[in-house]
Amino acid sequence: MGLEEKLPSGFVLGKVEDLVGWVRSSSMWPVTMGLACCAIEMMAAGTPRFDLARFGMEVFRASPRQADLMIVSGRVSHKMAPVLRTVYDQMSDPKWVISMGVCASSGGMFNNYAIVQGVDHVLPVDVYLPGCPPRPEMLINAILELHKQVIKGAPLGEHRAEINRAVEAAALNAVPTQEMKGLLA
C-alpha cells in the first residue's frame, strides 16, 4: 500500500526533473541552420504533410536567442564552422544539436580540405541522423529520439552549469570518427 492510494483522485505524483524534462521536450524551438541539400528535407518536415507543429516546432527561429535546438543539415565548411559555433553559443540553455545527414555527421563524400569531417568537431551532438539526404520522416524520428533523451532528464540544481560544461568538453575531446579503427585494427 503506497502513498498514491491514500491521496484523493486527480492528484499527480512525480519528480520535478521528470516534469521539467517533459516540458522541455514539448517546447523545443529550432534555429534556422540549413547549410546544404539536407535543408530542403528539413523544410519539408515543417510542411502540412509531415507537420512538425505536432511537436510544438512549427516555427524555425531566425534568432539563436529564441532557440534551443540546432538541426545542422548539410556539410559544414571550415569557413562556416566558427559561425556555426557562434550561433550555438548564442542559443539559450539548455540546448541540443541534431546532426542531419551524412555530410554533417561525418563529412560524407567530401573528404577534402574544405569540409569539416563531422560537426562533432565543432559542436556537441546529441542525435546523429544518417542518410543522403534523410527523409522528413527520419528527421521526425530523430526529434522523437531527442525528446526521449530530454525526458530522461538533465541534472537540475546548483551545479548543472559545471556538469553541462564537462559533458560538452568530453564530447568535443572525443576521438574523431576518421581516427577510429574499429574492431579490425
PDB file of C-alpha atoms in Angstrom:
ATOM      1  CA  MET A   1       0.000   0.000   0.000  1.00  0.00           C
ATOM      2  CA  GLY A   2       1.659   3.175  -1.233  1.00  0.00           C
ATOM      3  CA  LEU A   3       1.157   6.866  -0.839  1.00  0.00           C
ATOM      4  CA  GLU A   4      -0.790   7.104  -4.115  1.00  0.00           C
ATOM      5  CA  GLU A   5      -3.603   5.034  -2.633  1.00  0.00           C
ATOM      6  CA  LYS A   6      -4.116   7.439   0.271  1.00  0.00           C
ATOM      7  CA  LEU A   7      -4.269  10.589  -1.870  1.00  0.00           C
ATOM      8  CA  PRO A   8      -7.520  11.913  -3.359  1.00  0.00           C
ATOM      9  CA  SER A   9      -8.206  11.108  -7.008  1.00  0.00           C
ATOM     10  CA  GLY A  10      -6.741  13.519  -9.528  1.00  0.00           C
ATOM     11  CA  PHE A  11      -3.564  14.047  -7.515  1.00  0.00           C
ATOM     12  CA  VAL A  12      -0.380  13.501  -9.544  1.00  0.00           C
ATOM     13  CA  LEU A  13       2.884  12.209  -8.169  1.00  0.00           C
ATOM     14  CA  GLY A  14       6.238  12.575  -9.874  1.00  0.00           C
ATOM     15  CA  LYS A  15       9.683  14.070  -9.713  1.00  0.00           C
ATOM     16  CA  VAL A  16      10.354  17.676 -10.616  1.00  0.00           C
ATOM     17  CA  GLU A  17      13.076  16.501 -13.023  1.00  0.00           C
ATOM     18  CA  ASP A  18      10.530  14.392 -14.919  1.00  0.00           C
ATOM     19  CA  LEU A  19       8.139  17.326 -15.198  1.00  0.00           C
ATOM     20  CA  VAL A  20      10.897  19.683 -16.366  1.00  0.00           C
ATOM     21  CA  GLY A  21      12.094  17.123 -18.935  1.00  0.00           C
ATOM     22  CA  TRP A  22       8.575  16.667 -20.295  1.00  0.00           C
ATOM     23  CA  VAL A  23       8.034  20.439 -20.540  1.00  0.00           C
ATOM     24  CA  ARG A  24      11.396  20.955 -22.265  1.00  0.00           C
ATOM     25  CA  SER A  25      10.742  18.178 -24.765  1.00  0.00           C
ATOM     26  CA  SER A  26       7.338  19.633 -25.626  1.00  0.00           C
ATOM     27  CA  SER A  27       8.585  23.147 -26.274  1.00  0.00           C
ATOM     28  CA  MET A  28      11.725  22.897 -28.409  1.00  0.00           C
ATOM     29  CA  TRP A  29      12.268  25.685 -30.887  1.00  0.00           C
ATOM     30  CA  PRO A  30      14.783  25.009 -33.660  1.00  0.00           C
ATOM     31  CA  VAL A  31      17.102  27.642 -35.095  1.00  0.00           C
ATOM     32  CA  THR A  32      17.331  28.030 -38.866  1.00  0.00           C
ATOM     33  CA  MET A  33      20.599  26.305 -39.847  1.00  0.00           C
ATOM     34  CA  GLY A  34      20.250  24.833 -43.338  1.00  0.00           C
ATOM     35  CA  LEU A  35      23.676  24.505 -44.930  1.00  0.00           C
ATOM     36  CA  ALA A  36      23.130  22.306 -47.996  1.00  0.00           C
ATOM     37  CA  CYS A  37      20.720  19.917 -49.705  1.00  0.00           C
ATOM     38  CA  CYS A  38      19.527  18.367 -46.412  1.00  0.00           C
ATOM     39  CA  ALA A  39      17.929  21.706 -45.609  1.00  0.00           C
ATOM     40  CA  ILE A  40      15.267  21.054 -48.270  1.00  0.00           C
ATOM     41  CA  GLU A  41      14.219  17.907 -46.401  1.00  0.00           C
ATOM     42  CA  MET A  42      14.287  19.831 -43.109  1.00  0.00           C
ATOM     43  CA  MET A  43      11.976  22.454 -44.603  1.00  0.00           C
ATOM     44  CA  ALA A  44       9.706  19.700 -45.949  1.00  0.00           C
ATOM     45  CA  ALA A  45       9.338  18.358 -42.395  1.00  0.00           C
ATOM     46  CA  GLY A  46       7.613  21.608 -41.464  1.00  0.00           C
ATOM     47  CA  THR A  47       5.025  21.373 -44.229  1.00  0.00           C
ATOM     48  CA  PRO A  48       1.466  20.131 -43.560  1.00  0.00           C
ATOM     49  CA  ARG A  49       2.283  16.674 -44.961  1.00  0.00           C
ATOM     50  CA  PHE A  50       4.757  15.919 -42.147  1.00  0.00           C
ATOM     51  CA  ASP A  51       3.691  18.626 -39.665  1.00  0.00           C
ATOM     52  CA  LEU A  52       6.356  19.407 -37.087  1.00  0.00           C
ATOM     53  CA  ALA A  53       3.694  21.531 -35.385  1.00  0.00           C
ATOM     54  CA  ARG A  54       2.509  18.349 -33.646  1.00  0.00           C
ATOM     55  CA  PHE A  55       5.647  18.626 -31.522  1.00  0.00           C
ATOM     56  CA  GLY A  56       5.476  22.392 -30.921  1.00  0.00           C
ATOM     57  CA  MET A  57       8.163  23.137 -33.525  1.00  0.00           C
ATOM     58  CA  GLU A  58       6.193  24.860 -36.255  1.00  0.00           C
ATOM     59  CA  VAL A  59       8.371  27.976 -36.335  1.00  0.00           C
ATOM     60  CA  PHE A  60      12.070  27.849 -37.118  1.00  0.00           C
ATOM     61  CA  ARG A  61      13.609  30.755 -35.250  1.00  0.00           C
ATOM     62  CA  ALA A  62      15.860  33.210 -37.080  1.00  0.00           C
ATOM     63  CA  SER A  63      17.395  34.421 -33.823  1.00  0.00           C
ATOM     64  CA  PRO A  64      19.537  31.955 -31.855  1.00  0.00           C
ATOM     65  CA  ARG A  65      18.480  33.650 -28.616  1.00  0.00           C
ATOM     66  CA  GLN A  66      14.944  32.339 -29.159  1.00  0.00           C
ATOM     67  CA  ALA A  67      16.000  28.772 -29.998  1.00  0.00           C
ATOM     68  CA  ASP A  68      17.215  25.763 -28.041  1.00  0.00           C
ATOM     69  CA  LEU A  69      17.589  23.156 -30.822  1.00  0.00           C
ATOM     70  CA  MET A  70      20.032  23.339 -33.717  1.00  0.00           C
ATOM     71  CA  ILE A  71      19.474  20.974 -36.640  1.00  0.00           C
ATOM     72  CA  VAL A  72      22.718  21.097 -38.621  1.00  0.00           C
ATOM     73  CA  SER A  73      21.554  19.985 -42.045  1.00  0.00           C
ATOM     74  CA  GLY A  74      24.256  19.609 -44.656  1.00  0.00           C
ATOM     75  CA  ARG A  75      28.008  19.822 -44.994  1.00  0.00           C
ATOM     76  CA  VAL A  76      29.956  22.201 -42.762  1.00  0.00           C
ATOM     77  CA  SER A  77      32.875  24.006 -44.364  1.00  0.00           C
ATOM     78  CA  HIS A  78      35.854  25.188 -42.340  1.00  0.00           C
ATOM     79  CA  LYS A  79      34.823  28.742 -43.157  1.00  0.00           C
ATOM     80  CA  MET A  80      31.320  28.148 -41.746  1.00  0.00           C
ATOM     81  CA  ALA A  81      32.447  26.298 -38.590  1.00  0.00           C
ATOM     82  CA  PRO A  82      33.217  29.430 -36.484  1.00  0.00           C
ATOM     83  CA  VAL A  83      29.878  30.954 -37.478  1.00  0.00           C
ATOM     84  CA  LEU A  84      28.124  27.731 -36.502  1.00  0.00           C
ATOM     85  CA  ARG A  85      29.867  27.770 -33.117  1.00  0.00           C
ATOM     86  CA  THR A  86      28.939  31.430 -32.557  1.00  0.00           C
ATOM     87  CA  VAL A  87      25.268  30.723 -33.269  1.00  0.00           C
ATOM     88  CA  TYR A  88      25.414  27.715 -30.923  1.00  0.00           C
ATOM     89  CA  ASP A  89      26.973  29.807 -28.143  1.00  0.00           C
ATOM     90  CA  GLN A  90      24.217  32.424 -28.521  1.00  0.00           C
ATOM     91  CA  MET A  91      21.429  29.864 -28.086  1.00  0.00           C
ATOM     92  CA  SER A  92      19.606  29.688 -24.778  1.00  0.00           C
ATOM     93  CA  ASP A  93      20.445  26.933 -22.291  1.00  0.00           C
ATOM     94  CA  PRO A  94      19.686  24.061 -22.249  1.00  0.00           C
ATOM     95  CA  LYS A  95      20.455  23.492 -25.916  1.00  0.00           C
ATOM     96  CA  TRP A  96      20.535  20.440 -28.141  1.00  0.00           C
ATOM     97  CA  VAL A  97      22.017  19.581 -31.548  1.00  0.00           C
ATOM     98  CA  ILE A  98      20.853  17.153 -34.238  1.00  0.00           C
ATOM     99  CA  SER A  99      23.367  16.342 -36.979  1.00  0.00           C
ATOM    100  CA  MET A 100      21.221  15.791 -40.074  1.00  0.00           C
ATOM    101  CA  GLY A 101      22.685  13.878 -42.979  1.00  0.00           C
ATOM    102  CA  VAL A 102      25.893  12.013 -43.610  1.00  0.00           C
ATOM    103  CA  CYS A 103      27.766  15.208 -44.581  1.00  0.00           C
ATOM    104  CA  ALA A 104      27.063  16.870 -41.233  1.00  0.00           C
ATOM    105  CA  SER A 105      27.736  13.663 -39.313  1.00  0.00           C
ATOM    106  CA  SER A 106      30.999  12.568 -40.952  1.00  0.00           C
ATOM    107  CA  GLY A 107      31.837  14.797 -43.901  1.00  0.00           C
ATOM    108  CA  GLY A 108      30.119  12.433 -46.311  1.00  0.00           C
ATOM    109  CA  MET A 109      31.674  12.069 -49.736  1.00  0.00           C
ATOM    110  CA  PHE A 110      33.536  15.340 -49.295  1.00  0.00           C
ATOM    111  CA  ASN A 111      36.813  14.109 -47.806  1.00  0.00           C
ATOM    112  CA  ASN A 112      38.861  17.203 -48.638  1.00  0.00           C
ATOM    113  CA  TYR A 113      40.487  20.249 -47.079  1.00  0.00           C
ATOM    114  CA  ALA A 114      37.381  22.447 -47.222  1.00  0.00           C
ATOM    115  CA  ILE A 115      34.839  20.334 -45.315  1.00  0.00           C
ATOM    116  CA  VAL A 116      34.802  19.579 -41.589  1.00  0.00           C
ATOM    117  CA  GLN A 117      34.724  15.792 -41.198  1.00  0.00           C
ATOM    118  CA  GLY A 118      31.810  15.781 -38.776  1.00  0.00           C
ATOM    119  CA  VAL A 119      30.108  18.654 -36.998  1.00  0.00           C
ATOM    120  CA  ASP A 120      31.014  16.971 -33.696  1.00  0.00           C
ATOM    121  CA  HIS A 121      34.446  18.615 -34.078  1.00  0.00           C
ATOM    122  CA  VAL A 122      32.703  21.974 -33.650  1.00  0.00           C
ATOM    123  CA  LEU A 123      29.592  21.269 -31.524  1.00  0.00           C
ATOM    124  CA  PRO A 124      28.500  18.563 -29.094  1.00  0.00           C
ATOM    125  CA  VAL A 125      25.934  16.473 -30.988  1.00  0.00           C
ATOM    126  CA  ASP A 126      23.014  14.778 -29.230  1.00  0.00           C
ATOM    127  CA  VAL A 127      21.472  12.809 -32.118  1.00  0.00           C
ATOM    128  CA  TYR A 128      23.028  11.708 -35.422  1.00  0.00           C
ATOM    129  CA  LEU A 129      20.677  11.314 -38.378  1.00  0.00           C
ATOM    130  CA  PRO A 130      22.115   9.268 -41.290  1.00  0.00           C
ATOM    131  CA  GLY A 131      21.129   9.454 -44.916  1.00  0.00           C
ATOM    132  CA  CYS A 132      21.834  11.421 -48.066  1.00  0.00           C
ATOM    133  CA  PRO A 133      19.517  13.240 -47.811  1.00  0.00           C
ATOM    134  CA  PRO A 134      17.484  11.871 -44.928  1.00  0.00           C
ATOM    135  CA  ARG A 135      13.732  11.917 -45.397  1.00  0.00           C
ATOM    136  CA  PRO A 136      11.484  14.170 -43.274  1.00  0.00           C
ATOM    137  CA  GLU A 137      10.144  11.070 -41.515  1.00  0.00           C
ATOM    138  CA  MET A 138      13.698  10.263 -40.404  1.00  0.00           C
ATOM    139  CA  LEU A 139      14.095  13.802 -39.040  1.00  0.00           C
ATOM    140  CA  ILE A 140      10.862  13.425 -37.090  1.00  0.00           C
ATOM    141  CA  ASN A 141      12.163  10.119 -35.699  1.00  0.00           C
ATOM    142  CA  ALA A 142      15.420  11.829 -34.665  1.00  0.00           C
ATOM    143  CA  ILE A 143      13.420  14.566 -32.948  1.00  0.00           C
ATOM    144  CA  LEU A 144      11.407  11.933 -31.068  1.00  0.00           C
ATOM    145  CA  GLU A 145      14.667  10.233 -30.001  1.00  0.00           C
ATOM    146  CA  LEU A 146      15.922  13.596 -28.755  1.00  0.00           C
ATOM    147  CA  HIS A 147      12.639  14.036 -26.857  1.00  0.00           C
ATOM    148  CA  LYS A 148      13.297  10.704 -25.118  1.00  0.00           C
ATOM    149  CA  GLN A 149      16.785  11.884 -24.117  1.00  0.00           C
ATOM    150  CA  VAL A 150      15.423  15.176 -22.798  1.00  0.00           C
ATOM    151  CA  ILE A 151      12.627  13.482 -20.845  1.00  0.00           C
ATOM    152  CA  LYS A 152      15.184  11.188 -19.168  1.00  0.00           C
ATOM    153  CA  GLY A 153      16.436  14.398 -17.787  1.00  0.00           C
ATOM    154  CA  ALA A 154      19.263  16.767 -17.442  1.00  0.00           C
ATOM    155  CA  PRO A 155      20.534  17.338 -13.947  1.00  0.00           C
ATOM    156  CA  LEU A 156      18.882  20.142 -12.020  1.00  0.00           C
ATOM    157  CA  GLY A 157      20.424  22.047  -9.161  1.00  0.00           C
ATOM    158  CA  GLU A 158      23.204  24.473  -8.430  1.00  0.00           C
ATOM    159  CA  HIS A 159      25.986  22.513 -10.199  1.00  0.00           C
ATOM    160  CA  ARG A 160      24.218  21.928 -13.521  1.00  0.00           C
ATOM    161  CA  ALA A 161      26.294  24.545 -15.376  1.00  0.00           C
ATOM    162  CA  GLU A 162      29.542  22.779 -14.434  1.00  0.00           C
ATOM    163  CA  ILE A 163      28.060  19.398 -15.384  1.00  0.00           C
ATOM    164  CA  ASN A 164      26.939  20.733 -18.768  1.00  0.00           C
ATOM    165  CA  ARG A 165      30.388  22.239 -19.434  1.00  0.00           C
ATOM    166  CA  ALA A 166      32.059  18.935 -18.520  1.00  0.00           C
ATOM    167  CA  VAL A 167      29.727  16.974 -20.814  1.00  0.00           C
ATOM    168  CA  GLU A 168      30.371  19.396 -23.685  1.00  0.00           C
ATOM    169  CA  ALA A 169      34.144  19.264 -23.157  1.00  0.00           C
ATOM    170  CA  ALA A 170      34.082  15.453 -23.122  1.00  0.00           C
ATOM    171  CA  ALA A 171      32.058  15.407 -26.358  1.00  0.00           C
ATOM    172  CA  LEU A 172      34.431  17.779 -28.125  1.00  0.00           C
ATOM    173  CA  ASN A 173      37.536  15.913 -26.881  1.00  0.00           C
ATOM    174  CA  ALA A 174      36.295  12.527 -28.099  1.00  0.00           C
ATOM    175  CA  VAL A 175      38.285  10.624 -30.707  1.00  0.00           C
ATOM    176  CA  PRO A 176      37.374  11.887 -34.199  1.00  0.00           C
ATOM    177  CA  THR A 177      35.487   9.393 -36.328  1.00  0.00           C
ATOM    178  CA  GLN A 178      38.158   9.265 -39.037  1.00  0.00           C
ATOM    179  CA  GLU A 179      40.728   8.173 -36.420  1.00  0.00           C
ATOM    180  CA  MET A 180      38.595   5.341 -35.069  1.00  0.00           C
ATOM    181  CA  LYS A 181      39.963   1.986 -36.217  1.00  0.00           C
ATOM    182  CA  GLY A 182      37.076  -0.263 -35.252  1.00  0.00           C
ATOM    183  CA  LEU A 183      37.351  -3.935 -34.335  1.00  0.00           C
ATOM    184  CA  LEU A 184      39.751  -4.832 -37.132  1.00  0.00           C
ATOM    185  CA  ALA A 185      42.636  -2.613 -36.014  1.00  0.00           C
TER     186      ALA A 185
END
